[in-house]
């Protein structure tokens, strides 16, 4: 049997317990009474989390080795002060994942946890997102996760039009560098702001859109799924659509 001794202080143990509790809550939210554990769970276990937390002070995004271009870009923009959020952020949240990802997921803006750590989608909604990806056999480090805004709006207020205008070029450049097969926007806000539409999320989910010549699908924000578990059925349909799309490499006719 594989055993390893790890000595940590009491606060770290509490922190690990909190994280495991959050993880299993998110697991329950997604799968109800079925406990689905697979080998990928080991990625979330304490030792790896501790390691991640130790290296967090380096404030580098967790992205692949051979991503010179993206890393250079990160260093160019991480000190951005183009809007007022630069003054209130703890960390600039560049995005995380593979620089060669086929799938890019885009949320709204960093929340409190993300601002503190500099990594997107690591709170409760982020844990659910990780499980959603796992349910279609994707790991976080195989996709690229980013937000419309790179800095947290105070008290999680809605991003303002001028903030989006200043920040969106960064996202567009990341998309150009990563060149994903598919973009998935998470929730009404990211979808509506990137697609410049006021249409309802339900309507937007029905089509493949075009974002700067990249196919874009719309699905629910994991935080919405935590609030409204009845949406999980539709979210699962979207996940299957995303997975089929990535497998088939469908080349749709893009509409503006
Ligand atoms: N919600 C988002 O839209 N983005 C994050 O990074 C975290 C929560």
mmCIF file of N, CA and C in Angstrom, residues 92-222:
data_model
loop_
_atom_site.group_PDB
_atom_site.id
_atom_site.type_symbol
_atom_site.label_atom_id
_atom_site.label_comp_id
_atom_site.label_asym_id
_atom_site.label_seq_id
_atom_site.Cartn_x
_atom_site.Cartn_y
_atom_site.Cartn_z
ATOM 1 N N UNK A 92 -3.854 40.143 -10.559
ATOM 2 C CA UNK A 92 -4.329 40.155 -11.936
ATOM 3 C C UNK A 92 -4.560 38.685 -12.298
ATOM 4 N N UNK A 93 -5.760 38.343 -12.718
ATOM 5 C CA UNK A 93 -6.073 36.920 -12.985
ATOM 6 C C UNK A 93 -6.033 36.691 -14.501
ATOM 7 N N UNK A 94 -4.871 36.271 -14.965
ATOM 8 C CA UNK A 94 -4.620 36.165 -16.407
ATOM 9 C C UNK A 94 -5.446 35.062 -17.054
ATOM 10 N N UNK A 95 -5.540 33.920 -16.359
ATOM 11 C CA UNK A 95 -6.167 32.732 -16.942
ATOM 12 C C UNK A 95 -5.255 31.568 -16.648
ATOM 13 N N UNK A 96 -5.753 30.339 -16.809
ATOM 14 C CA UNK A 96 -4.927 29.177 -16.503
ATOM 15 C C UNK A 96 -5.317 28.016 -17.395
ATOM 16 N N UNK A 97 -4.335 27.181 -17.687
ATOM 17 C CA UNK A 97 -4.619 26.000 -18.485
ATOM 18 C C UNK A 97 -3.562 25.786 -19.539
ATOM 19 N N UNK A 98 -3.937 25.097 -20.604
ATOM 20 C CA UNK A 98 -2.998 24.763 -21.659
ATOM 21 C C UNK A 98 -2.956 25.842 -22.731
ATOM 22 N N UNK A 99 -1.748 26.161 -23.150
ATOM 23 C CA UNK A 99 -1.588 27.161 -24.221
ATOM 24 C C UNK A 99 -1.987 26.583 -25.572
ATOM 25 N N UNK A 100 -2.204 25.250 -25.613
ATOM 26 C CA UNK A 100 -2.657 24.624 -26.880
ATOM 27 C C UNK A 100 -4.066 24.065 -26.742
ATOM 28 N N UNK A 101 -4.823 24.620 -25.835
ATOM 29 C CA UNK A 101 -6.142 24.034 -25.542
ATOM 30 C C UNK A 101 -7.075 24.088 -26.756
ATOM 31 N N UNK A 102 -7.845 23.016 -26.922
ATOM 32 C CA UNK A 102 -8.912 23.027 -27.945
ATOM 33 C C UNK A 102 -10.121 23.786 -27.424
ATOM 34 N N UNK A 103 -10.256 23.803 -26.113
ATOM 35 C CA UNK A 103 -11.440 24.423 -25.509
ATOM 36 C C UNK A 103 -11.031 25.562 -24.584
ATOM 37 N N UNK A 104 -11.644 26.726 -24.797
ATOM 38 C CA UNK A 104 -11.433 27.866 -23.891
ATOM 39 C C UNK A 104 -12.751 28.172 -23.208
ATOM 40 N N UNK A 105 -12.716 28.256 -21.888
ATOM 41 C CA UNK A 105 -13.921 28.585 -21.122
ATOM 42 C C UNK A 105 -13.785 30.000 -20.591
ATOM 43 N N UNK A 106 -14.845 30.777 -20.745
ATOM 44 C CA UNK A 106 -14.732 32.179 -20.347
ATOM 45 C C UNK A 106 -15.858 32.573 -19.398
ATOM 46 N N UNK A 107 -15.446 33.005 -18.222
ATOM 47 C CA UNK A 107 -16.418 33.467 -17.218
ATOM 48 C C UNK A 107 -16.468 34.984 -17.200
ATOM 49 N N UNK A 108 -17.051 35.486 -16.125
ATOM 50 C CA UNK A 108 -17.316 36.929 -16.041
ATOM 51 C C UNK A 108 -16.086 37.707 -15.554
ATOM 52 N N UNK A 109 -15.741 37.475 -14.314
ATOM 53 C CA UNK A 109 -14.637 38.217 -13.688
ATOM 54 C C UNK A 109 -14.203 37.445 -12.444
ATOM 55 N N UNK A 110 -12.968 37.650 -12.013
ATOM 56 C CA UNK A 110 -12.544 36.956 -10.792
ATOM 57 C C UNK A 110 -13.418 37.339 -9.593
ATOM 58 N N UNK A 111 -13.655 36.382 -8.739
ATOM 59 C CA UNK A 111 -14.325 36.665 -7.460
ATOM 60 C C UNK A 111 -13.271 36.806 -6.364
ATOM 61 N N UNK A 112 -13.721 36.687 -5.132
ATOM 62 C CA UNK A 112 -12.800 36.912 -4.006
ATOM 63 C C UNK A 112 -11.650 35.896 -3.975
ATOM 64 N N UNK A 113 -12.003 34.604 -4.097
ATOM 65 C CA UNK A 113 -10.970 33.560 -4.035
ATOM 66 C C UNK A 113 -9.960 33.722 -5.163
ATOM 67 N N UNK A 114 -10.494 34.042 -6.348
ATOM 68 C CA UNK A 114 -9.638 34.163 -7.533
ATOM 69 C C UNK A 114 -8.713 35.368 -7.393
ATOM 70 N N UNK A 115 -9.255 36.459 -6.860
ATOM 71 C CA UNK A 115 -8.458 37.672 -6.650
ATOM 72 C C UNK A 115 -7.328 37.397 -5.652
ATOM 73 N N UNK A 116 -7.648 36.613 -4.624
ATOM 74 C CA UNK A 116 -6.629 36.332 -3.598
ATOM 75 C C UNK A 116 -5.519 35.438 -4.135
ATOM 76 N N UNK A 117 -5.877 34.501 -5.000
ATOM 77 C CA UNK A 117 -4.882 33.524 -5.459
ATOM 78 C C UNK A 117 -4.324 33.816 -6.859
ATOM 79 N N UNK A 118 -5.015 34.620 -7.642
ATOM 80 C CA UNK A 118 -4.542 34.892 -9.010
ATOM 81 C C UNK A 118 -4.864 33.784 -9.997
ATOM 82 N N UNK A 119 -5.801 32.910 -9.631
ATOM 83 C CA UNK A 119 -6.158 31.773 -10.500
ATOM 84 C C UNK A 119 -7.681 31.802 -10.734
ATOM 85 N N UNK A 120 -8.135 31.636 -11.987
ATOM 86 C CA UNK A 120 -9.579 31.729 -12.227
ATOM 87 C C UNK A 120 -10.340 30.491 -11.734
ATOM 88 N N UNK A 121 -11.569 30.701 -11.366
ATOM 89 C CA UNK A 121 -12.492 29.608 -11.020
ATOM 90 C C UNK A 121 -11.901 28.611 -10.014
ATOM 91 N N UNK A 122 -11.563 29.102 -8.833
ATOM 92 C CA UNK A 122 -11.059 28.171 -7.813
ATOM 93 C C UNK A 122 -11.961 28.123 -6.586
ATOM 94 N N UNK A 123 -13.024 28.940 -6.570
ATOM 95 C CA UNK A 123 -13.979 28.885 -5.451
ATOM 96 C C UNK A 123 -14.958 27.742 -5.667
ATOM 97 N N UNK A 124 -16.106 27.856 -5.021
ATOM 98 C CA UNK A 124 -17.084 26.763 -5.081
ATOM 99 C C UNK A 124 -17.581 26.553 -6.520
ATOM 100 N N UNK A 125 -17.860 27.647 -7.226
ATOM 101 C CA UNK A 125 -18.303 27.529 -8.622
ATOM 102 C C UNK A 125 -17.194 26.888 -9.461
ATOM 103 N N UNK A 126 -15.959 27.253 -9.157
ATOM 104 C CA UNK A 126 -14.819 26.702 -9.890
ATOM 105 C C UNK A 126 -14.679 25.211 -9.666
ATOM 106 N N UNK A 127 -14.965 24.778 -8.429
ATOM 107 C CA UNK A 127 -14.879 23.342 -8.166
ATOM 108 C C UNK A 127 -15.951 22.586 -8.943
ATOM 109 N N UNK A 128 -17.120 23.213 -9.053
ATOM 110 C CA UNK A 128 -18.169 22.584 -9.854
ATOM 111 C C UNK A 128 -17.747 22.555 -11.329
ATOM 112 N N UNK A 129 -17.125 23.631 -11.787
ATOM 113 C CA UNK A 129 -16.649 23.664 -13.180
ATOM 114 C C UNK A 129 -15.646 22.517 -13.421
ATOM 115 N N UNK A 130 -14.759 22.299 -12.453
ATOM 116 C CA UNK A 130 -13.782 21.205 -12.576
ATOM 117 C C UNK A 130 -14.502 19.867 -12.737
ATOM 118 N N UNK A 131 -15.565 19.674 -11.929
ATOM 119 C CA UNK A 131 -16.328 18.417 -12.022
ATOM 120 C C UNK A 131 -17.074 18.306 -13.350
ATOM 121 N N UNK A 132 -17.587 19.440 -13.808
ATOM 122 C CA UNK A 132 -18.294 19.421 -15.095
ATOM 123 C C UNK A 132 -17.333 19.000 -16.202
ATOM 124 N N UNK A 133 -16.119 19.540 -16.147
ATOM 125 C CA UNK A 133 -15.117 19.172 -17.155
ATOM 126 C C UNK A 133 -14.775 17.684 -17.030
ATOM 127 N N UNK A 134 -14.621 17.236 -15.788
ATOM 128 C CA UNK A 134 -14.296 15.819 -15.579
ATOM 129 C C UNK A 134 -15.380 14.921 -16.150
ATOM 130 N N UNK A 135 -16.627 15.390 -16.079
ATOM 131 C CA UNK A 135 -17.728 14.542 -16.557
ATOM 132 C C UNK A 135 -17.659 14.346 -18.070
ATOM 133 N N UNK A 136 -16.906 15.200 -18.776
ATOM 134 C CA UNK A 136 -16.682 14.938 -20.208
ATOM 135 C C UNK A 136 -15.188 14.634 -20.457
ATOM 136 N N UNK A 137 -14.592 14.053 -19.402
ATOM 137 C CA UNK A 137 -13.205 13.565 -19.510
ATOM 138 C C UNK A 137 -12.184 14.636 -19.858
ATOM 139 N N UNK A 138 -12.379 15.822 -19.336
ATOM 140 C CA UNK A 138 -11.385 16.867 -19.540
ATOM 141 C C UNK A 138 -10.834 17.303 -18.191
ATOM 142 N N UNK A 139 -9.536 17.558 -18.160
ATOM 143 C CA UNK A 139 -8.925 18.093 -16.942
ATOM 144 C C UNK A 139 -8.743 19.592 -17.124
ATOM 145 N N UNK A 140 -8.672 20.287 -16.014
ATOM 146 C CA UNK A 140 -8.486 21.740 -16.103
ATOM 147 C C UNK A 140 -7.248 22.122 -16.885
ATOM 148 N N UNK A 141 -6.192 21.301 -16.752
ATOM 149 C CA UNK A 141 -4.971 21.708 -17.442
ATOM 150 C C UNK A 141 -4.971 21.330 -18.924
ATOM 151 N N UNK A 142 -6.079 20.747 -19.398
ATOM 152 C CA UNK A 142 -6.189 20.485 -20.850
ATOM 153 C C UNK A 142 -6.963 21.593 -21.562
ATOM 154 N N UNK A 143 -7.643 22.421 -20.785
ATOM 155 C CA UNK A 143 -8.434 23.510 -21.375
ATOM 156 C C UNK A 143 -7.783 24.831 -20.941
ATOM 157 N N UNK A 144 -8.294 25.931 -21.424
ATOM 158 C CA UNK A 144 -7.810 27.207 -20.896
ATOM 159 C C UNK A 144 -9.004 27.950 -20.319
ATOM 160 N N UNK A 145 -8.872 28.404 -19.082
ATOM 161 C CA UNK A 145 -9.974 29.080 -18.392
ATOM 162 C C UNK A 145 -9.592 30.540 -18.174
ATOM 163 N N UNK A 146 -10.475 31.432 -18.577
ATOM 164 C CA UNK A 146 -10.203 32.867 -18.400
ATOM 165 C C UNK A 146 -11.523 33.580 -18.102
ATOM 166 N N UNK A 147 -11.439 34.865 -17.965
ATOM 167 C CA UNK A 147 -12.624 35.678 -17.703
ATOM 168 C C UNK A 147 -12.671 36.863 -18.647
ATOM 169 N N UNK A 148 -13.845 37.472 -18.773
ATOM 170 C CA UNK A 148 -13.952 38.696 -19.571
ATOM 171 C C UNK A 148 -13.086 39.775 -18.928
ATOM 172 N N UNK A 149 -13.175 39.920 -17.611
ATOM 173 C CA UNK A 149 -12.309 40.865 -16.895
ATOM 174 C C UNK A 149 -11.199 40.120 -16.168
ATOM 175 N N UNK A 150 -10.030 40.712 -16.142
ATOM 176 C CA UNK A 150 -8.885 40.085 -15.458
ATOM 177 C C UNK A 150 -8.787 40.498 -13.992
ATOM 178 N N UNK A 151 -9.531 41.497 -13.588
ATOM 179 C CA UNK A 151 -9.446 41.959 -12.191
ATOM 180 C C UNK A 151 -10.826 41.922 -11.549
ATOM 181 N N UNK A 152 -10.837 41.713 -10.246
ATOM 182 C CA UNK A 152 -12.112 41.584 -9.527
ATOM 183 C C UNK A 152 -12.810 42.935 -9.360
ATOM 184 N N UNK A 153 -14.066 43.033 -9.783
ATOM 185 C CA UNK A 153 -14.820 44.241 -9.453
ATOM 186 C C UNK A 153 -15.148 44.231 -7.953
ATOM 187 N N UNK A 154 -14.999 45.372 -7.269
ATOM 188 C CA UNK A 154 -15.240 45.394 -5.820
ATOM 189 C C UNK A 154 -16.617 44.817 -5.489
ATOM 190 N N UNK A 155 -16.662 44.008 -4.460
ATOM 191 C CA UNK A 155 -17.893 43.348 -4.004
ATOM 192 C C UNK A 155 -18.614 42.579 -5.110
ATOM 193 N N UNK A 156 -17.856 42.122 -6.079
ATOM 194 C CA UNK A 156 -18.415 41.329 -7.193
ATOM 195 C C UNK A 156 -19.522 42.052 -7.956
ATOM 196 N N UNK A 157 -19.450 43.363 -7.998
ATOM 197 C CA UNK A 157 -20.473 44.078 -8.784
ATOM 198 C C UNK A 157 -20.297 43.743 -10.261
ATOM 199 N N UNK A 158 -21.340 44.054 -11.070
ATOM 200 C CA UNK A 158 -21.253 43.762 -12.497
ATOM 201 C C UNK A 158 -20.109 44.554 -13.124
ATOM 202 N N UNK A 159 -19.395 43.924 -14.059
ATOM 203 C CA UNK A 159 -18.377 44.689 -14.795
ATOM 204 C C UNK A 159 -19.012 45.854 -15.547
ATOM 205 N N UNK A 160 -18.302 46.970 -15.600
ATOM 206 C CA UNK A 160 -18.813 48.167 -16.278
ATOM 207 C C UNK A 160 -18.350 48.169 -17.748
ATOM 208 N N UNK A 161 -19.150 48.824 -18.627
ATOM 209 C CA UNK A 161 -18.787 48.826 -20.056
ATOM 210 C C UNK A 161 -17.357 49.302 -20.318
ATOM 211 N N UNK A 162 -16.898 50.337 -19.596
ATOM 212 C CA UNK A 162 -15.531 50.818 -19.882
ATOM 213 C C UNK A 162 -14.482 49.794 -19.448
ATOM 214 N N UNK A 163 -14.774 49.021 -18.414
ATOM 215 C CA UNK A 163 -13.834 47.981 -17.960
ATOM 216 C C UNK A 163 -13.748 46.874 -19.017
ATOM 217 N N UNK A 164 -14.905 46.518 -19.557
ATOM 218 C CA UNK A 164 -14.927 45.463 -20.585
ATOM 219 C C UNK A 164 -14.171 45.948 -21.825
ATOM 220 N N UNK A 165 -14.431 47.184 -22.195
ATOM 221 C CA UNK A 165 -13.790 47.730 -23.393
ATOM 222 C C UNK A 165 -12.257 47.695 -23.267
ATOM 223 N N UNK A 166 -11.772 47.995 -22.047
ATOM 224 C CA UNK A 166 -10.306 48.032 -21.870
ATOM 225 C C UNK A 166 -9.723 46.625 -21.742
ATOM 226 N N UNK A 167 -10.502 45.713 -21.212
ATOM 227 C CA UNK A 167 -9.962 44.376 -20.914
ATOM 228 C C UNK A 167 -10.140 43.389 -22.063
ATOM 229 N N UNK A 168 -11.179 43.566 -22.855
ATOM 230 C CA UNK A 168 -11.494 42.554 -23.879
ATOM 231 C C UNK A 168 -10.353 42.343 -24.889
ATOM 232 N N UNK A 169 -9.611 43.394 -25.271
ATOM 233 C CA UNK A 169 -8.494 43.141 -26.203
ATOM 234 C C UNK A 169 -7.500 42.102 -25.665
ATOM 235 N N UNK A 170 -7.325 42.027 -24.345
ATOM 236 C CA UNK A 170 -6.430 41.014 -23.773
ATOM 237 C C UNK A 170 -6.969 39.608 -24.070
ATOM 238 N N UNK A 171 -8.261 39.463 -23.881
ATOM 239 C CA UNK A 171 -8.887 38.166 -24.118
ATOM 240 C C UNK A 171 -8.769 37.790 -25.598
ATOM 241 N N UNK A 172 -8.999 38.774 -26.452
ATOM 242 C CA UNK A 172 -8.934 38.503 -27.899
ATOM 243 C C UNK A 172 -7.520 38.042 -28.277
ATOM 244 N N UNK A 173 -6.537 38.681 -27.681
ATOM 245 C CA UNK A 173 -5.150 38.295 -27.978
ATOM 246 C C UNK A 173 -4.852 36.877 -27.439
ATOM 247 N N UNK A 174 -5.375 36.572 -26.259
ATOM 248 C CA UNK A 174 -5.172 35.222 -25.722
ATOM 249 C C UNK A 174 -5.796 34.186 -26.662
ATOM 250 N N UNK A 175 -6.977 34.516 -27.173
ATOM 251 C CA UNK A 175 -7.661 33.584 -28.080
ATOM 252 C C UNK A 175 -6.825 33.395 -29.345
ATOM 253 N N UNK A 176 -6.273 34.484 -29.859
ATOM 254 C CA UNK A 176 -5.424 34.376 -31.054
ATOM 255 C C UNK A 176 -4.219 33.468 -30.785
ATOM 256 N N UNK A 177 -3.625 33.609 -29.593
ATOM 257 C CA UNK A 177 -2.426 32.821 -29.281
ATOM 258 C C UNK A 177 -2.764 31.351 -29.058
ATOM 259 N N UNK A 178 -3.852 31.100 -28.379
ATOM 260 C CA UNK A 178 -4.215 29.716 -28.042
ATOM 261 C C UNK A 178 -4.875 29.031 -29.233
ATOM 262 N N UNK A 179 -5.632 29.815 -29.991
ATOM 263 C CA UNK A 179 -6.334 29.309 -31.171
ATOM 264 C C UNK A 179 -7.177 28.063 -30.868
ATOM 265 N N UNK A 180 -8.127 28.204 -29.960
ATOM 266 C CA UNK A 180 -8.943 27.032 -29.589
ATOM 267 C C UNK A 180 -9.905 26.647 -30.710
ATOM 268 N N UNK A 181 -10.376 25.382 -30.663
ATOM 269 C CA UNK A 181 -11.399 24.948 -31.629
ATOM 270 C C UNK A 181 -12.751 25.500 -31.232
ATOM 271 N N UNK A 182 -12.899 25.715 -29.917
ATOM 272 C CA UNK A 182 -14.214 26.103 -29.409
ATOM 273 C C UNK A 182 -14.051 26.986 -28.165
ATOM 274 N N UNK A 183 -14.904 28.010 -28.119
ATOM 275 C CA UNK A 183 -14.987 28.837 -26.908
ATOM 276 C C UNK A 183 -16.326 28.533 -26.264
ATOM 277 N N UNK A 184 -16.340 28.416 -24.944
ATOM 278 C CA UNK A 184 -17.619 28.273 -24.233
ATOM 279 C C UNK A 184 -17.713 29.415 -23.226
ATOM 280 N N UNK A 185 -18.759 30.217 -23.358
ATOM 281 C CA UNK A 185 -18.959 31.273 -22.372
ATOM 282 C C UNK A 185 -19.847 30.739 -21.260
ATOM 283 N N UNK A 186 -19.497 31.129 -20.048
ATOM 284 C CA UNK A 186 -20.202 30.628 -18.869
ATOM 285 C C UNK A 186 -21.110 31.720 -18.325
ATOM 286 N N UNK A 187 -22.393 31.560 -18.554
ATOM 287 C CA UNK A 187 -23.357 32.495 -17.963
ATOM 288 C C UNK A 187 -23.753 33.638 -18.862
ATOM 289 N N UNK A 188 -24.799 34.322 -18.425
ATOM 290 C CA UNK A 188 -25.407 35.389 -19.214
ATOM 291 C C UNK A 188 -24.434 36.544 -19.429
ATOM 292 N N UNK A 189 -23.719 36.883 -18.360
ATOM 293 C CA UNK A 189 -22.895 38.083 -18.473
ATOM 294 C C UNK A 189 -21.784 37.937 -19.516
ATOM 295 N N UNK A 190 -20.991 36.860 -19.391
ATOM 296 C CA UNK A 190 -19.876 36.667 -20.343
ATOM 297 C C UNK A 190 -20.429 36.511 -21.756
ATOM 298 N N UNK A 191 -21.526 35.771 -21.876
ATOM 299 C CA UNK A 191 -22.097 35.508 -23.205
ATOM 300 C C UNK A 191 -22.584 36.808 -23.816
ATOM 301 N N UNK A 192 -23.378 37.550 -23.047
ATOM 302 C CA UNK A 192 -23.968 38.778 -23.591
ATOM 303 C C UNK A 192 -22.891 39.809 -23.897
ATOM 304 N N UNK A 193 -21.858 39.893 -23.049
ATOM 305 C CA UNK A 193 -20.893 40.957 -23.328
ATOM 306 C C UNK A 193 -19.997 40.592 -24.507
ATOM 307 N N UNK A 194 -19.611 39.326 -24.662
ATOM 308 C CA UNK A 194 -18.768 38.992 -25.812
ATOM 309 C C UNK A 194 -19.571 38.999 -27.110
ATOM 310 N N UNK A 195 -20.832 38.598 -27.039
ATOM 311 C CA UNK A 195 -21.636 38.529 -28.276
ATOM 312 C C UNK A 195 -22.384 39.828 -28.551
ATOM 313 N N UNK A 196 -22.203 40.803 -27.669
ATOM 314 C CA UNK A 196 -22.873 42.106 -27.845
ATOM 315 C C UNK A 196 -24.366 41.924 -28.078
ATOM 316 N N UNK A 197 -25.010 41.218 -27.183
ATOM 317 C CA UNK A 197 -26.433 40.966 -27.355
ATOM 318 C C UNK A 197 -27.146 41.092 -26.016
ATOM 319 N N UNK A 198 -28.453 41.331 -26.104
ATOM 320 C CA UNK A 198 -29.254 41.337 -24.877
ATOM 321 C C UNK A 198 -30.123 40.078 -24.824
ATOM 322 N N UNK A 199 -29.940 39.172 -25.783
ATOM 323 C CA UNK A 199 -30.770 37.953 -25.828
ATOM 324 C C UNK A 199 -30.609 37.138 -24.547
ATOM 325 N N UNK A 200 -31.655 36.389 -24.242
ATOM 326 C CA UNK A 200 -31.642 35.556 -23.027
ATOM 327 C C UNK A 200 -30.681 34.378 -23.219
ATOM 328 N N UNK A 201 -30.150 33.910 -22.104
ATOM 329 C CA UNK A 201 -29.200 32.793 -22.151
ATOM 330 C C UNK A 201 -29.815 31.567 -22.820
ATOM 331 N N UNK A 202 -31.101 31.319 -22.510
ATOM 332 C CA UNK A 202 -31.798 30.159 -23.083
ATOM 333 C C UNK A 202 -31.764 30.204 -24.607
ATOM 334 N N UNK A 203 -31.930 31.388 -25.169
ATOM 335 C CA UNK A 203 -31.905 31.536 -26.636
ATOM 336 C C UNK A 203 -30.476 31.370 -27.143
ATOM 337 N N UNK A 204 -29.542 31.974 -26.440
ATOM 338 C CA UNK A 204 -28.145 31.920 -26.890
ATOM 339 C C UNK A 204 -27.592 30.492 -26.876
ATOM 340 N N UNK A 205 -28.114 29.652 -25.973
ATOM 341 C CA UNK A 205 -27.634 28.265 -25.880
ATOM 342 C C UNK A 205 -27.954 27.451 -27.128
ATOM 343 N N UNK A 206 -28.915 27.947 -27.912
ATOM 344 C CA UNK A 206 -29.409 27.133 -29.019
ATOM 345 C C UNK A 206 -28.539 27.179 -30.274
ATOM 346 N N UNK A 207 -27.599 28.087 -30.335
ATOM 347 C CA UNK A 207 -26.838 28.231 -31.586
ATOM 348 C C UNK A 207 -25.338 28.174 -31.352
ATOM 349 N N UNK A 208 -24.634 27.943 -32.453
ATOM 350 C CA UNK A 208 -23.177 28.127 -32.413
ATOM 351 C C UNK A 208 -22.912 29.538 -32.923
ATOM 352 N N UNK A 209 -22.228 30.329 -32.108
ATOM 353 C CA UNK A 209 -21.969 31.726 -32.458
ATOM 354 C C UNK A 209 -20.547 31.863 -32.989
ATOM 355 N N UNK A 210 -20.242 33.075 -33.397
ATOM 356 C CA UNK A 210 -18.922 33.365 -33.949
ATOM 357 C C UNK A 210 -18.291 34.492 -33.124
ATOM 358 N N UNK A 211 -17.176 34.174 -32.461
ATOM 359 C CA UNK A 211 -16.482 35.235 -31.740
ATOM 360 C C UNK A 211 -15.105 35.392 -32.368
ATOM 361 N N UNK A 212 -14.912 36.451 -33.121
ATOM 362 C CA UNK A 212 -13.646 36.666 -33.825
ATOM 363 C C UNK A 212 -13.198 35.410 -34.571
ATOM 364 N N UNK A 213 -14.142 34.854 -35.322
ATOM 365 C CA UNK A 213 -13.898 33.675 -36.179
ATOM 366 C C UNK A 213 -13.680 32.372 -35.412
ATOM 367 N N UNK A 214 -13.979 32.360 -34.121
ATOM 368 C CA UNK A 214 -13.897 31.101 -33.373
ATOM 369 C C UNK A 214 -15.320 30.718 -32.973
ATOM 370 N N UNK A 215 -15.716 29.439 -33.198
ATOM 371 C CA UNK A 215 -17.054 29.011 -32.788
ATOM 372 C C UNK A 215 -17.239 29.171 -31.281
ATOM 373 N N UNK A 216 -18.392 29.603 -30.898
ATOM 374 C CA UNK A 216 -18.643 29.872 -29.471
ATOM 375 C C UNK A 216 -20.000 29.271 -29.069
ATOM 376 N N UNK A 217 -19.975 28.474 -28.011
ATOM 377 C CA UNK A 217 -21.215 27.949 -27.431
ATOM 378 C C UNK A 217 -21.436 28.597 -26.078
ATOM 379 N N UNK A 218 -22.695 28.686 -25.714
ATOM 380 C CA UNK A 218 -23.071 29.345 -24.464
ATOM 381 C C UNK A 218 -23.641 28.303 -23.492
ATOM 382 N N UNK A 219 -23.210 28.358 -22.253
ATOM 383 C CA UNK A 219 -23.853 27.502 -21.246
ATOM 384 C C UNK A 219 -24.001 28.267 -19.928
ATOM 385 N N UNK A 220 -24.574 27.586 -18.952
ATOM 386 C CA UNK A 220 -24.816 28.237 -17.660
ATOM 387 C C UNK A 220 -23.515 28.447 -16.897
ATOM 388 N N UNK A 221 -23.506 29.474 -16.081
ATOM 389 C CA UNK A 221 -22.388 29.681 -15.156
ATOM 390 C C UNK A 221 -22.524 28.651 -14.026
ATOM 391 N N UNK A 222 -21.420 28.018 -13.612
ATOM 392 C CA UNK A 222 -21.554 27.028 -12.531
ATOM 393 C C UNK A 222 -22.186 27.613 -11.265
#
